[in-house]
Amino acid sequence: GENVEQHPSTLSVQEGDSAVIKCTYSDSASNYFPWYKQELGKRPQLIIDIRSNVGEKKDQRIAVTLNKTAKHFSLHITETQPEDSAVYFCAASLNNQGGKLIFGQGTELSVKP
Amino acid sequence: GAVVSQHPSRVICKSGTSVKIECRSLDFQATTMFWYRQFPKQSLMLMATSNEGSKATYEQGVEKDKFLINHASLTLSTLTVTSAHPEDSSFYICSANSLSTEAFFGQGTRLTVV
């Protein structure tokens, strides 16, 4: 089955700097890659997603890139703010599985003022 | 977006008892729902796929007789943790999809077994 690896496990940046989180997946059939932000004790919140027919997607300060050949995808956050501090998870899914998500291990992002 | 509601948000139970967690899709029908478990400072691990009108599909290593899943209607799936033990203490969270690929998560249930 699918396996998703995520790095780094913790990331500390200064406010205003960029943050990059990387994930690799094992199943070449996976075609949907969402990123979630989770605050302590809360449900994951979708922040951006990308499908396998697209190489890059951007939404304001957040962007995701996908390299299907290498089977890896990355989250880029620019101009980080203290409120970006949270745990971020990548995930992979097969569309025809209707939403079954395999998550990466998570990255605890700390943005220092 | 679509709304998924999970209840209860917190529950404390005694070791050996059973606990039922409900997951409802409020504004859409979900033939499939998913149950995840998250231990502190860890990722969400898929436990099982809940299929409306048929048996759930469990991930490897998840005991189907311990984690009973029922999906009797298009808007409700339940997870019952039977004979709970302290090691079952965790954050349980469900998800469902509407017509889009995006998964909508319930609020999660913090289970503490004492």
XYZ file of C-alpha atoms in Angstrom:
227
model
C 0.000 0.000 0.000
C 0.845 3.674 -0.058
C 3.508 5.053 2.250
C 4.163 8.757 2.760
C 7.355 10.114 4.290
C 7.523 13.704 5.531
C 10.497 15.868 6.522
C 11.493 17.640 8.631
C 9.656 16.633 11.793
C 10.273 20.055 13.332
C 11.022 23.373 11.681
C 11.764 26.694 13.329
C 11.938 29.898 11.301
C 11.997 33.602 11.959
C 8.928 35.630 11.152
C 9.078 36.717 7.530
C 11.260 33.837 6.409
C 10.114 31.012 4.161
C 9.367 27.475 5.282
C 9.555 24.359 3.137
C 8.215 20.926 4.039
C 8.831 17.921 1.824
C 7.007 14.644 1.304
C 7.623 11.547 -0.756
C 5.125 8.860 -1.633
C 5.520 5.292 -2.791
C 2.474 4.483 -4.913
C 2.780 5.961 -8.399
C -0.992 5.588 -8.804
C -1.676 8.226 -6.133
C -3.070 11.313 -7.793
C -4.312 13.677 -5.102
C -2.029 15.370 -2.575
C -3.526 17.610 0.095
C -1.755 19.541 2.835
C -3.334 20.067 6.232
C -2.693 22.400 9.136
C -3.641 21.045 12.531
C -3.739 22.983 15.762
C -3.618 21.157 19.059
C -6.761 19.159 19.722
C -8.458 20.335 16.545
C -9.406 18.736 13.275
C -7.019 19.035 10.301
C -7.732 21.989 8.050
C -7.053 21.768 4.333
C -4.729 24.577 3.293
C -3.917 23.581 -0.263
C -4.056 20.545 -2.491
C -2.727 19.472 -5.844
C -3.685 16.830 -8.354
C -1.269 14.779 -10.381
C -1.999 16.581 -13.640
C -0.605 19.818 -12.208
C 3.002 20.589 -11.288
C 2.483 23.624 -9.098
C -0.301 25.474 -7.354
C -0.232 28.712 -5.417
C -2.629 30.407 -3.041
C -1.334 33.702 -1.650
C 1.597 32.832 0.665
C 1.230 29.097 0.213
C 2.383 27.008 -2.725
C 2.708 23.315 -3.444
C 4.911 21.666 -6.050
C 4.633 18.112 -7.327
C 7.239 16.007 -9.090
C 5.473 12.857 -10.276
C 8.610 11.291 -11.672
C 10.423 11.540 -8.361
C 7.210 10.967 -6.397
C 7.656 13.906 -4.119
C 5.755 17.056 -3.332
C 6.548 20.078 -1.222
C 4.775 22.815 0.694
C 6.200 26.321 0.558
C 5.089 29.044 2.939
C 6.482 32.507 2.296
C 6.519 35.530 4.614
C 5.759 33.338 7.593
C 3.789 34.761 10.500
C 3.513 33.566 14.123
C -0.033 32.359 13.414
C 1.406 29.906 10.892
C 2.814 27.965 13.847
C 1.090 24.567 13.893
C 1.602 20.981 12.819
C 1.418 20.420 9.070
C 0.603 17.097 7.440
C 0.915 16.012 3.852
C -1.210 13.187 2.514
C -1.683 11.108 -0.595
C -4.799 9.568 -2.027
C -6.205 7.744 -4.988
C -9.272 9.546 -6.311
C -11.118 6.335 -6.918
C -10.774 5.450 -3.261
C -13.062 8.300 -2.446
C -10.948 10.097 0.041
C -8.879 7.447 1.757
C -5.866 9.445 2.889
C -2.441 8.227 3.871
C -0.703 10.877 5.960
C 2.902 11.813 6.414
C 4.357 11.944 9.904
C 3.803 15.660 10.351
C 5.984 18.740 10.734
C 5.785 21.001 13.749
C 6.383 24.499 12.446
C 7.363 27.235 14.857
C 7.517 30.821 13.617
C 9.384 33.065 16.022
C 8.489 36.744 16.165
C -17.767 23.497 2.408
C -19.505 20.355 3.534
C -19.967 19.737 7.243
C -19.101 16.615 9.179
C -20.094 16.492 12.822
C -18.591 14.102 15.336
C -19.891 13.363 18.812
C -18.856 13.310 21.589
C -15.850 15.614 21.512
C -14.498 14.193 24.744
C -15.240 11.036 26.662
C -13.742 9.392 29.710
C -14.597 5.775 30.351
C -13.558 3.024 32.698
C -11.330 0.225 31.518
C -13.385 -2.684 30.180
C -16.363 -0.626 29.073
C -17.414 0.271 25.534
C -17.656 3.699 23.952
C -19.578 4.725 20.850
C -18.509 7.639 18.665
C -20.817 9.082 16.021
C -19.876 10.719 12.747
C -22.539 12.522 10.749
C -22.468 14.231 7.394
C -24.856 17.147 7.885
C -25.458 18.478 4.407
C -24.482 15.668 2.078
C -24.767 11.930 1.741
C -21.655 9.852 2.279
C -21.562 6.264 1.090
C -18.045 6.034 2.471
C -16.560 7.463 5.637
C -13.128 6.973 7.141
C -11.971 6.556 10.718
C -8.535 7.678 11.859
C -6.698 7.477 15.153
C -4.102 9.973 16.286
C -1.849 9.442 19.297
C -0.208 12.495 20.908
C 2.410 14.102 18.686
C 1.831 11.530 15.971
C 0.158 11.439 12.619
C -3.346 10.391 11.671
C -3.442 6.676 11.040
C -6.250 5.241 8.955
C -8.096 2.585 10.914
C -10.914 1.596 8.617
C -13.186 2.519 5.753
C -16.855 2.596 6.671
C -19.136 1.505 3.827
C -22.842 2.276 3.896
C -24.861 -0.910 3.916
C -21.911 -3.262 4.013
C -19.024 -4.329 6.182
C -16.221 -1.954 7.009
C -12.776 -2.474 5.554
C -10.083 -2.490 8.225
C -6.438 -1.560 7.795
C -3.787 -4.065 8.634
C -3.263 -4.389 12.362
C -6.633 -2.945 13.383
C -8.804 -5.415 15.272
C -12.248 -5.459 13.725
C -13.802 -7.117 16.774
C -12.489 -4.378 19.016
C -13.346 -1.416 16.810
C -16.879 -2.025 15.597
C -18.030 0.144 12.733
C -21.615 0.542 11.632
C -22.713 2.647 8.658
C -26.446 2.113 8.601
C -27.423 5.276 6.763
C -25.955 7.635 4.189
C -25.297 10.265 6.847
C -24.145 8.321 9.900
C -21.235 6.085 10.745
C -20.464 4.918 14.268
C -17.270 3.581 15.803
C -17.576 1.539 18.974
C -14.452 0.868 20.974
C -15.239 -2.326 22.843
C -13.623 -3.414 26.096
C -11.574 -0.253 26.134
C -8.152 -0.228 27.758
C -5.831 2.663 28.630
C -3.790 2.015 25.485
C -6.907 2.825 23.439
C -6.790 6.372 24.757
C -6.347 8.536 21.685
C -7.876 11.153 19.419
C -10.340 9.507 17.029
C -11.442 11.437 13.971
C -13.697 10.651 11.059
C -13.851 12.045 7.552
C -16.209 11.921 4.617
C -16.254 13.216 1.071
C -18.992 14.971 -0.765
C -18.882 14.937 -4.550
C -15.470 16.568 -4.500
C -12.276 14.801 -3.657
C -11.714 17.007 -0.613
C -12.121 15.195 2.686
C -14.157 16.872 5.412
C -13.204 15.988 8.954
C -15.265 15.752 12.075
C -14.164 17.640 15.162
C -12.539 14.555 16.614
C -13.157 12.666 19.855
C -10.643 12.650 22.673
C -11.022 9.256 24.373
C -9.466 8.710 27.772
C -9.702 5.255 29.320
C -9.019 5.148 33.053
